[in-house]
C-alpha cells in the first residue's frame, strides 16, 4: 500500500518514537495520545482491519500486546491498561491499516473509554443466538 501512512511508519520510511521493533511489528507512541504513554502496535505488512489480518499476525499481535502491557506498566507505573482496536469508520477507525491501541491508565485520569449500558432483551438475545 504505497499511500498508507502506517505502512510508511511501520517500515521506517517515516520516523516515529519507537518503543519496540522486530521483523513483523513496530510499536510507537501515538501522536494524539489519550493518556501518557498511549502507543500503537503496527504490523509491517498491510492489512486494513481485523477482517483482513492473517491469523498468524493476529496471534503474534496479541502476544506482543501482552508483553508491551507488562513492560509499559512497569516503566510508567500506570494503574491500569486498555488494549483496544477499531475496525471501520462506524467503530471509530480513522487510519485504515490494522493497529492496536495500548493505553496506560492512571487513577482518575479522566480518559473516556465508556458507554451507556443497555438491556439485553429476550427478543434480541434469541435473534442473535439464532444468527450465530
Ligand atoms: P484509530 O482511530 O484508527 O483507531 O486510531 C488512529 C490513531 O492513530 C489515533 O490515535 C491517532 O492519534 C494516531 N495517528 C494518526 N496519524 C498518526 C501519525 O502520523 N503518527 C502517529 N504516531 N500516530 C498517528
Ligand atoms: Zn498500510
Coordinates of N, CA and C and ligand atoms in Angstrom, one line a residue, residues 1 4 6-7 46-47 96-97, ligand 2:
X1 N 0.9 -1.2 0.0 CA 0.0 0.0 0.0 C 0.9 1.2 0.0
X4 N -0.3 4.4 2.1 CA -0.7 4.1 3.5 C 0.3 4.7 4.5
X6 N 0.5 4.4 7.7 CA 1.0 3.4 8.8 C 2.0 2.4 8.1
X7 N 1.8 2.1 6.9 CA 2.8 1.2 6.2 C 4.2 1.9 6.2
X46 N 0.7 -4.7 5.3 CA -0.6 -4.0 5.3 C -1.8 -5.0 5.4
X47 N -2.7 -4.7 6.3 CA -4.0 -5.2 6.4 C -4.9 -4.1 6.9
X96 N -6.7 3.3 8.1 CA -7.2 2.0 7.7 C -6.0 1.1 7.4
X97 N -5.2 0.9 8.4 CA -4.1 -0.1 8.5 C -4.2 -0.6 9.9
Ligands
LIG2 ZN1 -0.7 0.1 5.5

